[in-house]
Amino acid sequence: MGISERKEREKAEREQRIIGAARMLAEQDGWSSVTVRRLAQEIEYSQPVLYAHFESRDAIVGAVALEGFGELGPVLRASVRRSASPAEAMEDVAMAYLEFAFERPALYEAMFVLPTGLRFAKSDTPQSLRDTFGAMMAVVEPFCANAEVATEAFWATLHGLAELERDGRIREAFRKERVIHIINKLTQKS
Amino acid sequence: MGISERKEREKAEREQRIIGAARMLAEQDGWSSVTVRRLAQEIEYSQPVLYAHFESRDAIVGAVALEGFGELGPVLRASVRRSASPAEAMEDVAMAYLEFAFERPALYEAMFVLPTGLRFAKSDTPQSLRDTFGAMMAVVEPFCANAEVATEAFWATLHGLAELERDGRIREAFRKERVIHIINKLTQKS
DNA sequence: AATTACATCTAGCGATGCTAGATTGTCAAT
DNA sequence: ATTGACAATCTAGCATCGCTAGATGTAATT
C-alpha cells in the first residue's frame, strides 16, 4: 500500500506549497492580492484543486495564521535575555512581540486581523496559540496575582501597540518609550 | 443665486444619506454587505452617483469612521463620573471606550480596522480625533510624566482589549477584571 | 476488456468595484 | 418659442473576485 501513502505525501506537500505561496504573496504584495487564481497559477494547478485542500480562501489565510502561531511562541521565549531580571524579561518579550508584528506584517495580519474562520473562545484553541499565551504568562506572572487576567491585559496592550502603530495612529519613533513606560507601570507591585 | 445653493444643500443631504445608509447596513449585516449597489438602491440613485460624492467605497467607510471620531470624544468626556478621583476617572474612560466599541462594532471597525484611506501620522489628523486623544490624555496626565507617550500606550491597551475580545481571543466575562487590573497598575506612581 | 473510481480541468455563475458613453433634463441666449 | 449648451443622471458593461457543476482524461478493479 505504498501508493496511497505516496499520494498522501504528495497532497501534504502540495498543501504546504499553497500555504507557502499564500504567505509569500501576502508578504510581498499584501493579502488583497492573494487570490485563488493567483495561488493556483503559483502551484501550477487549476483553481478547483485548492478547494480539495481548503474549504475557502479564508481557510487558507487561517492556515498561514496557524503557521504564525507556531512561530510566535518560540520567538517570544527565545527573546528573553539570559540572566534577565523579571522586569527585563517582560520588556524583552514586549519588544520581541512588536518586532515580530512589524517584520512580518502580513503574517501578523493573518493571525490577528483578517477573518480566518478559526475559533478561539473554546477548547479548540490550537496548541501553538496556547503556547504563545504561556510564553507571555511566564513573564507576567511574577508581578500579578491573577496571572491569566494580567496576561490577557498584557497581550491586549501589545496587540494594540502593534495595530495602532501599523496604521500610523501612534508615532513610530516612540515605540521604545511606550514599551518602557508600560513595563515600568506593570512591574510596580500593588 | 439661490439655485446653486439649493443644489449644494441637496448634494450635502444626499451625501449624508449615503453615509447614514452605509452605517446602518454595516451595523445591521456587517461591512461586507455594504456594497455600492446596495447603497445606490438605498438612496434611490444609480451607482455612478455615489462616485460623484466619494472617490471609492473605502472613502465611504472613511466618512463613517469620521462620524465615529466625532462621537467617541464626547462619549469619553461624558463618561467621567462627577467628583470621581483621578483613578476612577481613568477607569470610567476605559469602560466607556470598550462599551463604545462593543455597542457599535461596525462603527468601531470602520474607525480602527478597515482600510479607509484616512491619514493620521501627519498634521491632517481630523480635529475630532485629536479631541478624542485629548479626552484620554486628560485622565492619563495625572499619573505620568510624559503624557503623550502614556496616552498612546493607554489608547493602545484599550484598542487591544476591544479587538481581542471582539473576536473571542480573550474572555468576555473578564472584561471588568482586566480593566481594573490595568487601571490599578497604571495609576501606581513610579 | 469493460467498468468503476478518482484526479484534474474547462467553463461558467453570480457577485464585486468602478467607469465610459448614451440619455435625459434644465437653463440661457437667440 | 426655439435652440443649443451644459450639467445631472442612467444604462450597460469591463475586469476581477470566490466558488462550483459537469466534462474529461487516467488509473485501479472486476
Short mmCIF file of C-alpha atoms (C1' of nucleotides) in Angstrom, two decimals:
data_model
loop_
_atom_site.label_atom_id
_atom_site.label_comp_id
_atom_site.label_asym_id
_atom_site.label_seq_id
_atom_site.Cartn_x
_atom_site.Cartn_y
_atom_site.Cartn_z
CA MET A 1 0.00 0.00 0.00
CA GLY A 2 2.82 2.40 -0.72
CA ILE A 3 0.83 4.11 -3.41
CA SER A 4 -1.80 5.74 -1.26
CA GLU A 5 0.89 6.84 1.12
CA ARG A 6 2.78 8.45 -1.69
CA LYS A 7 -0.41 10.22 -2.69
CA GLU A 8 -0.97 11.44 0.79
CA ARG A 9 2.57 12.67 0.94
CA GLU A 10 2.13 14.50 -2.33
CA LYS A 11 -1.07 16.02 -1.14
CA ALA A 12 0.50 17.27 2.06
CA GLU A 13 3.37 18.64 0.04
CA ARG A 14 1.03 20.47 -2.27
CA GLU A 15 -0.89 21.85 0.66
CA GLN A 16 2.32 23.23 2.08
CA ARG A 17 3.10 24.82 -1.25
CA ILE A 18 -0.26 26.54 -1.20
CA ILE A 19 0.33 27.90 2.26
CA GLY A 20 3.84 28.95 1.36
CA ALA A 21 2.71 30.70 -1.80
CA ALA A 22 -0.06 32.50 0.07
CA ARG A 23 2.31 33.67 2.73
CA MET A 24 4.89 34.84 0.24
CA LEU A 25 2.41 36.67 -1.94
CA ALA A 26 0.83 38.30 1.08
CA GLU A 27 4.15 39.45 2.46
CA GLN A 28 5.12 40.72 -0.97
CA ASP A 29 2.00 42.49 -2.22
CA GLY A 30 -0.50 42.38 0.62
CA TRP A 31 -3.33 39.96 1.31
CA SER A 32 -5.67 41.62 -1.16
CA SER A 33 -3.53 40.33 -3.99
CA VAL A 34 -3.63 36.77 -2.71
CA THR A 35 -6.37 35.46 -4.98
CA VAL A 36 -7.32 31.88 -5.57
CA ARG A 37 -6.44 32.24 -9.23
CA ARG A 38 -3.02 33.60 -8.43
CA LEU A 39 -2.37 30.80 -5.97
CA ALA A 40 -3.47 28.20 -8.48
CA GLN A 41 -1.09 29.61 -11.01
CA GLU A 42 1.67 29.62 -8.44
CA ILE A 43 1.31 25.92 -7.62
CA GLU A 44 0.63 25.06 -11.26
CA TYR A 45 -2.80 23.55 -10.76
CA SER A 46 -6.26 24.72 -11.65
CA GLN A 47 -8.32 26.58 -9.13
CA PRO A 48 -10.68 23.82 -8.03
CA VAL A 49 -7.72 21.85 -6.74
CA LEU A 50 -7.31 24.41 -3.99
CA TYR A 51 -10.76 23.56 -2.75
CA ALA A 52 -9.74 19.97 -2.28
CA HIS A 53 -7.34 21.27 0.34
CA PHE A 54 -9.16 24.20 1.87
CA GLU A 55 -12.79 24.98 2.29
CA SER A 56 -12.44 28.59 1.28
CA ARG A 57 -9.95 31.34 0.75
CA ASP A 58 -10.38 32.31 4.39
CA ALA A 59 -9.28 28.84 5.39
CA ILE A 60 -6.02 29.40 3.52
CA VAL A 61 -5.46 32.60 5.47
CA GLY A 62 -6.22 30.55 8.57
CA ALA A 63 -3.57 28.01 7.66
CA VAL A 64 -1.00 30.77 7.32
CA ALA A 65 -2.14 32.19 10.64
CA LEU A 66 -1.65 28.82 12.26
CA GLU A 67 1.89 28.71 10.94
CA GLY A 68 2.42 32.10 12.50
CA PHE A 69 1.18 30.90 15.87
CA GLY A 70 3.71 28.12 15.66
CA GLU A 71 6.48 30.67 15.31
CA LEU A 72 5.46 33.42 17.67
CA GLY A 73 5.68 31.39 20.89
CA PRO A 74 9.27 30.23 20.33
CA VAL A 75 10.28 33.72 19.22
CA LEU A 76 8.96 35.16 22.46
CA ARG A 77 10.67 32.53 24.60
CA ALA A 78 13.96 32.97 22.78
CA SER A 79 13.82 36.72 23.19
CA VAL A 80 14.36 36.72 26.93
CA ARG A 81 17.98 37.58 27.62
CA ARG A 82 19.92 35.20 29.77
CA SER A 83 20.02 36.30 33.36
CA ALA A 84 17.45 38.99 32.73
CA SER A 85 15.57 40.31 35.70
CA PRO A 86 11.83 39.62 35.72
CA ALA A 87 11.18 43.16 34.58
CA GLU A 88 13.76 42.93 31.84
CA ALA A 89 12.28 39.65 30.71
CA MET A 90 8.91 41.31 30.34
CA GLU A 91 10.45 44.09 28.31
CA ASP A 92 12.24 41.60 26.08
CA VAL A 93 9.02 39.79 25.32
CA ALA A 94 7.21 43.02 24.60
CA MET A 95 9.84 44.23 22.17
CA ALA A 96 10.08 40.84 20.52
CA TYR A 97 6.33 40.74 20.05
CA LEU A 98 6.32 44.11 18.33
CA GLU A 99 9.29 43.27 16.17
CA PHE A 100 7.54 40.07 15.13
CA ALA A 101 4.47 42.08 14.15
CA PHE A 102 6.42 44.65 12.13
CA GLU A 103 8.83 42.33 10.42
CA ARG A 104 6.08 40.02 9.17
CA PRO A 105 3.11 42.34 8.85
CA ALA A 106 1.15 40.06 6.56
CA LEU A 107 1.63 37.08 8.81
CA TYR A 108 0.59 39.09 11.83
CA GLU A 109 -2.42 40.36 9.93
CA ALA A 110 -3.49 36.81 9.17
CA MET A 111 -3.11 35.85 12.80
CA PHE A 112 -4.96 38.73 14.38
CA VAL A 113 -6.88 40.89 11.98
CA LEU A 114 -8.22 39.02 8.99
CA PRO A 115 -11.19 36.69 9.17
CA THR A 116 -9.80 33.18 9.23
CA GLY A 117 -12.61 31.02 10.43
CA LEU A 118 -10.50 29.93 13.39
CA ARG A 119 -12.17 29.53 16.74
CA PHE A 120 -10.53 30.61 19.96
CA ALA A 121 -13.01 31.01 22.72
CA LYS A 122 -13.43 27.30 23.31
CA SER A 123 -11.13 24.41 23.94
CA ASP A 124 -10.27 24.01 20.27
CA THR A 125 -7.69 26.73 20.52
CA PRO A 126 -4.63 25.48 18.71
CA GLN A 127 -1.88 24.23 20.95
CA SER A 128 0.63 26.61 19.42
CA LEU A 129 -1.53 29.54 20.41
CA ARG A 130 -1.78 28.21 23.94
CA ASP A 131 2.00 28.05 23.96
CA THR A 132 2.25 31.65 22.87
CA PHE A 133 -0.08 32.65 25.64
CA GLY A 134 2.06 30.62 28.01
CA ALA A 135 5.20 32.42 26.94
CA MET A 136 3.61 35.73 27.80
CA MET A 137 2.16 34.48 31.05
CA ALA A 138 5.61 33.34 32.16
CA VAL A 139 6.92 36.87 32.24
CA VAL A 140 3.76 38.45 33.60
CA GLU A 141 3.26 36.03 36.46
CA PRO A 142 5.90 37.39 38.84
CA PHE A 143 4.07 40.68 39.05
CA CYS A 144 0.43 39.78 39.27
CA ALA A 145 -1.96 37.90 41.47
CA ASN A 146 -4.34 36.80 38.76
CA ALA A 147 -1.89 35.78 36.07
CA GLU A 148 -4.49 34.87 33.48
CA VAL A 149 -6.27 38.19 33.58
CA ALA A 150 -2.96 40.01 33.69
CA THR A 151 -1.69 38.13 30.66
CA GLU A 152 -4.82 38.90 28.68
CA ALA A 153 -4.28 42.55 29.50
CA PHE A 154 -0.60 42.41 28.61
CA TRP A 155 -1.33 40.71 25.33
CA ALA A 156 -4.03 43.23 24.52
CA THR A 157 -1.62 46.06 25.16
CA LEU A 158 0.96 44.59 22.81
CA HIS A 159 -1.63 43.92 20.15
CA GLY A 160 -2.95 47.44 20.43
CA LEU A 161 0.51 48.92 20.16
CA ALA A 162 1.16 46.85 17.06
CA GLU A 163 -2.09 47.75 15.37
CA LEU A 164 -2.14 51.45 16.12
CA GLU A 165 1.45 51.85 15.06
CA ARG A 166 0.93 49.81 11.94
CA ASP A 167 -1.54 52.24 10.51
CA GLY A 168 0.12 55.34 11.73
CA ARG A 169 -2.13 56.26 14.61
CA ILE A 170 0.69 56.45 17.10
CA ARG A 171 4.23 57.63 16.47
CA GLU A 172 6.62 55.00 15.25
CA ALA A 173 9.59 56.82 16.71
CA PHE A 174 8.31 56.40 20.26
CA ARG A 175 7.86 52.65 20.26
CA LYS A 176 10.61 52.01 22.75
CA GLU A 177 9.40 54.78 25.05
CA ARG A 178 5.93 53.34 25.13
CA VAL A 179 7.20 49.89 25.96
CA ILE A 180 9.43 51.23 28.70
CA HIS A 181 6.56 53.21 30.14
CA ILE A 182 4.24 50.24 30.15
CA ILE A 183 6.73 47.80 31.58
CA ASN A 184 7.58 50.31 34.23
CA LYS A 185 3.94 50.52 35.26
CA LEU A 186 3.14 46.85 35.01
CA THR A 187 6.12 45.81 37.10
CA GLN A 188 5.17 48.02 40.01
CA LYS A 189 3.79 45.96 42.80
CA SER A 190 0.36 46.89 44.02
CA MET B 1 -28.01 82.76 -6.72
CA GLY B 2 -30.23 80.64 -4.53
CA ILE B 3 -30.32 77.86 -7.04
CA SER B 4 -26.75 76.71 -6.77
CA GLU B 5 -27.05 76.90 -3.02
CA ARG B 6 -30.09 74.69 -3.09
CA LYS B 7 -28.17 72.22 -5.23
CA GLU B 8 -25.30 72.25 -2.84
CA ARG B 9 -27.67 71.70 0.03
CA GLU B 10 -29.28 68.79 -1.76
CA LYS B 11 -25.92 67.32 -2.53
CA ALA B 12 -24.82 67.55 1.09
CA GLU B 13 -28.10 65.99 2.11
CA ARG B 14 -27.64 63.10 -0.27
CA GLU B 15 -24.11 62.62 0.92
CA GLN B 16 -25.37 62.33 4.46
CA ARG B 17 -27.92 59.78 3.35
CA ILE B 18 -25.17 57.70 1.81
CA ILE B 19 -23.16 57.79 4.99
CA GLY B 20 -26.20 57.02 7.07
CA ALA B 21 -27.20 54.11 4.88
CA ALA B 22 -23.68 52.70 4.96
CA ARG B 23 -23.55 52.93 8.71
CA MET B 24 -26.93 51.35 9.16
CA LEU B 25 -26.28 48.50 6.76
CA ALA B 26 -22.89 47.85 8.32
CA GLU B 27 -24.30 47.77 11.82
CA GLN B 28 -27.10 45.53 10.64
CA ASP B 29 -25.36 42.98 8.43
CA GLY B 30 -21.65 43.74 8.63
CA TRP B 31 -19.42 45.78 6.36
CA SER B 32 -19.08 43.04 3.80
CA SER B 33 -22.69 43.50 2.85
CA VAL B 34 -22.28 47.22 2.33
CA THR B 35 -21.91 47.22 -1.44
CA VAL B 36 -22.08 50.15 -3.77
CA ARG B 37 -25.09 48.62 -5.49
CA ARG B 38 -26.92 48.18 -2.21
CA LEU B 39 -26.16 51.74 -1.17
CA ALA B 40 -27.34 53.07 -4.50
CA GLN B 41 -30.60 51.20 -4.11
CA GLU B 42 -30.93 52.54 -0.59
CA ILE B 43 -30.65 56.18 -1.63
CA GLU B 44 -32.64 55.56 -4.81
CA TYR B 45 -29.96 56.62 -7.25
CA SER B 46 -27.83 54.71 -9.69
CA GLN B 47 -24.37 53.58 -8.69
CA PRO B 48 -22.29 56.17 -10.54
CA VAL B 49 -23.90 58.90 -8.45
CA LEU B 50 -22.05 57.59 -5.41
CA TYR B 51 -18.79 58.30 -7.16
CA ALA B 52 -19.72 61.92 -7.51
CA HIS B 53 -19.61 62.04 -3.72
CA PHE B 54 -16.86 59.61 -2.81
CA GLU B 55 -13.77 58.51 -4.63
CA SER B 56 -14.21 54.88 -3.74
CA ARG B 57 -16.04 52.51 -1.46
CA ASP B 58 -13.21 52.88 1.04
CA ALA B 59 -13.84 56.59 1.15
CA ILE B 60 -17.41 55.89 2.25
CA VAL B 61 -16.11 53.74 5.06
CA GLY B 62 -13.79 56.62 5.88
CA ALA B 63 -16.70 59.04 6.09
CA VAL B 64 -18.47 56.74 8.54
CA ALA B 65 -15.26 56.48 10.53
CA LEU B 66 -15.03 60.24 10.70
CA GLU B 67 -18.53 60.38 12.08
CA GLY B 68 -17.45 57.90 14.71
CA PHE B 69 -14.50 60.03 15.72
CA GLY B 70 -16.89 62.87 16.23
CA GLU B 71 -18.85 60.81 18.71
CA LEU B 72 -16.17 58.97 20.63
CA GLY B 73 -14.53 62.03 22.18
CA PRO B 74 -17.72 63.41 23.74
CA VAL B 75 -18.71 59.94 24.91
CA LEU B 76 -15.44 59.58 26.73
CA ARG B 77 -15.67 63.01 28.32
CA ALA B 78 -19.24 62.44 29.41
CA SER B 79 -18.35 59.11 30.95
CA VAL B 80 -16.32 60.53 33.80
CA ARG B 81 -18.43 60.50 36.93
CA ARG B 82 -18.81 63.74 38.77
CA SER B 83 -16.39 64.04 41.64
CA ALA B 84 -14.52 60.95 40.52
CA SER B 85 -11.00 60.52 41.75
CA PRO B 86 -8.29 60.62 39.07
CA ALA B 87 -8.06 56.85 39.15
CA GLU B 88 -11.82 56.46 38.93
CA ALA B 89 -11.89 58.87 36.01
CA MET B 90 -9.41 56.73 34.18
CA GLU B 91 -11.49 53.66 34.81
CA ASP B 92 -14.61 55.41 33.61
CA VAL B 93 -12.96 56.35 30.36
CA ALA B 94 -11.63 52.85 29.85
CA MET B 95 -15.01 51.24 30.37
CA ALA B 96 -16.74 53.82 28.22
CA TYR B 97 -14.25 53.20 25.43
CA LEU B 98 -14.90 49.47 25.48
CA GLU B 99 -18.63 49.89 25.66
CA PHE B 100 -18.45 52.21 22.68
CA ALA B 101 -16.55 49.58 20.75
CA PHE B 102 -18.95 46.77 21.61
CA GLU B 103 -22.19 48.63 21.20
CA ARG B 104 -21.27 49.94 17.74
CA PRO B 105 -18.95 47.23 16.44
CA ALA B 106 -19.30 48.23 12.80
CA LEU B 107 -18.61 51.86 13.54
CA TYR B 108 -15.58 50.93 15.59
CA GLU B 109 -14.39 48.66 12.83
CA ALA B 110 -14.59 51.49 10.34
CA MET B 111 -12.63 53.75 12.67
CA PHE B 112 -9.83 51.40 13.56
CA VAL B 113 -9.67 48.26 11.48
CA LEU B 114 -10.87 48.70 7.95
CA PRO B 115 -8.86 50.48 5.27
CA THR B 116 -10.33 53.94 4.94
CA GLY B 117 -7.73 55.94 3.14
CA LEU B 118 -7.54 58.33 6.07
CA ARG B 119 -4.16 59.67 7.11
CA PHE B 120 -3.17 60.10 10.70
CA ALA B 121 0.54 60.39 11.11
CA LYS B 122 0.76 63.96 9.91
CA SER B 123 -0.94 67.18 10.78
CA ASP B 124 -4.02 66.37 8.73
CA THR B 125 -5.42 64.32 11.55
CA PRO B 126 -9.08 65.26 11.88
CA GLN B 127 -9.83 67.60 14.73
CA SER B 128 -12.38 65.21 16.19
CA LEU B 129 -9.71 62.54 16.52
CA ARG B 130 -7.43 65.00 18.24
CA ASP B 131 -10.25 65.70 20.65
CA THR B 132 -10.66 62.03 21.38
CA PHE B 133 -6.98 61.76 22.07
CA GLY B 134 -7.30 64.77 24.33
CA ALA B 135 -10.10 63.18 26.30
CA MET B 136 -7.88 60.23 27.03
CA MET B 137 -4.87 62.33 27.81
CA ALA B 138 -6.86 64.27 30.38
CA VAL B 139 -7.31 61.22 32.56
CA VAL B 140 -3.83 59.82 31.97
CA GLU B 141 -1.93 63.00 32.69
CA PRO B 142 -2.17 62.97 36.49
CA PHE B 143 -0.22 59.75 36.62
CA CYS B 144 2.54 60.14 34.09
CA ALA B 145 5.47 62.34 33.30
CA ASN B 146 5.32 62.05 29.54
CA ALA B 147 1.61 62.37 28.99
CA GLU B 148 1.72 61.91 25.26
CA VAL B 149 3.59 58.64 25.34
CA ALA B 150 1.44 57.44 28.20
CA THR B 151 -1.74 58.28 26.35
CA GLU B 152 -0.60 56.42 23.27
CA ALA B 153 0.06 53.43 25.47
CA PHE B 154 -3.29 53.74 27.22
CA TRP B 155 -5.13 54.03 23.96
CA ALA B 156 -3.29 51.03 22.56
CA THR B 157 -4.27 48.99 25.56
CA LEU B 158 -7.92 49.87 25.16
CA HIS B 159 -7.82 49.16 21.45
CA GLY B 160 -6.16 45.81 22.03
CA LEU B 161 -8.72 44.85 24.65
CA ALA B 162 -11.51 45.74 22.27
CA GLU B 163 -10.07 43.84 19.34
CA LEU B 164 -9.03 40.70 21.13
CA GLU B 165 -12.33 40.46 22.91
CA ARG B 166 -14.25 41.14 19.74
CA ASP B 167 -13.01 38.04 18.06
CA GLY B 168 -13.02 35.83 21.05
CA ARG B 169 -9.32 35.71 21.85
CA ILE B 170 -9.79 36.84 25.43
CA ARG B 171 -12.67 36.03 27.71
CA GLU B 172 -15.63 38.33 27.51
CA ALA B 173 -16.62 37.62 31.08
CA PHE B 174 -13.42 39.11 32.46
CA ARG B 175 -13.60 42.48 30.83
CA LYS B 176 -14.11 44.36 34.04
CA GLU B 177 -11.33 42.48 35.80
CA ARG B 178 -8.90 43.33 33.07
CA VAL B 179 -9.79 47.00 33.21
CA ILE B 180 -9.47 47.06 36.98
CA HIS B 181 -6.13 45.35 36.80
CA ILE B 182 -4.80 47.77 34.22
CA ILE B 183 -6.07 50.88 35.92
CA ASN B 184 -4.60 49.64 39.15
CA LYS B 185 -1.21 49.29 37.53
CA LEU B 186 -1.29 52.49 35.53
CA THR B 187 -2.30 54.60 38.50
CA GLN B 188 0.60 53.50 40.63
CA LYS B 189 3.14 56.22 40.84
CA SER B 190 6.65 55.33 39.76
"C1'" DA C 1 -11.54 -5.88 -21.84
"C1'" DA C 2 -15.08 -3.48 -19.53
"C1'" DT C 3 -16.26 -0.81 -15.75
"C1'" DT C 4 -15.73 1.76 -11.89
"C1'" DA C 5 -13.46 5.27 -9.21
"C1'" DC C 6 -10.61 9.04 -8.88
"C1'" DA C 7 -7.96 13.14 -10.08
"C1'" DT C 8 -8.00 17.15 -12.59
"C1'" DC C 9 -9.57 20.68 -15.82
"C1'" DT C 10 -12.66 23.71 -18.62
"C1'" DA C 11 -16.08 26.73 -18.44
"C1'" DG C 12 -19.18 29.40 -16.21
"C1'" DC C 13 -22.27 31.61 -12.36
"C1'" DG C 14 -23.27 35.39 -9.59
"C1'" DA C 15 -21.19 38.81 -7.23
"C1'" DT C 16 -17.96 42.78 -6.62
"C1'" DG C 17 -15.85 47.90 -7.52
"C1'" DC C 18 -15.71 51.01 -10.93
"C1'" DT C 19 -16.44 53.69 -15.50
"C1'" DA C 20 -17.34 55.07 -20.49
"C1'" DG C 21 -20.87 56.67 -23.21
"C1'" DA C 22 -25.63 57.47 -24.03
"C1'" DT C 23 -29.63 59.94 -22.36
"C1'" DT C 24 -32.31 62.96 -20.03
"C1'" DG C 25 -33.40 67.25 -18.02
"C1'" DT C 26 -32.54 72.32 -17.21
"C1'" DC C 27 -31.36 76.52 -18.00
"C1'" DA C 28 -29.53 80.80 -21.22
"C1'" DA C 29 -29.30 83.01 -25.50
"C1'" DT C 30 -31.36 83.97 -29.60
"C1'" DA D 1 -40.95 79.79 -28.53
"C1'" DT D 2 -36.65 77.54 -30.31
"C1'" DT D 3 -32.43 76.21 -29.99
"C1'" DG D 4 -28.12 74.96 -28.05
"C1'" DA D 5 -25.01 74.15 -24.30
"C1'" DC D 6 -24.25 72.21 -20.02
"C1'" DA D 7 -24.97 69.54 -16.16
"C1'" DA D 8 -27.11 65.66 -13.93
"C1'" DT D 9 -28.20 61.01 -14.19
"C1'" DC D 10 -28.67 56.37 -16.02
"C1'" DT D 11 -27.76 52.14 -18.83
"C1'" DA D 12 -24.71 48.91 -19.88
"C1'" DG D 13 -20.56 46.82 -19.46
"C1'" DC D 14 -15.48 45.66 -18.07
"C1'" DA D 15 -12.37 43.15 -15.33
"C1'" DT D 16 -11.97 40.66 -11.36
"C1'" DC D 17 -13.38 38.05 -7.46
"C1'" DG D 18 -14.73 33.39 -4.77
"C1'" DC D 19 -16.58 29.31 -5.88
"C1'" DT D 20 -18.61 25.06 -8.37
"C1'" DA D 21 -21.04 21.90 -11.77
"C1'" DG D 22 -20.04 18.97 -15.29
"C1'" DA D 23 -16.82 17.20 -18.66
"C1'" DT D 24 -12.50 14.63 -19.42
"C1'" DG D 25 -8.96 12.00 -19.01
"C1'" DT D 26 -6.33 8.36 -16.08
"C1'" DA D 27 -5.68 4.60 -13.14
"C1'" DA D 28 -7.49 0.68 -10.47
"C1'" DT D 29 -10.86 -3.25 -10.21
"C1'" DT D 30 -13.52 -6.78 -11.74
#
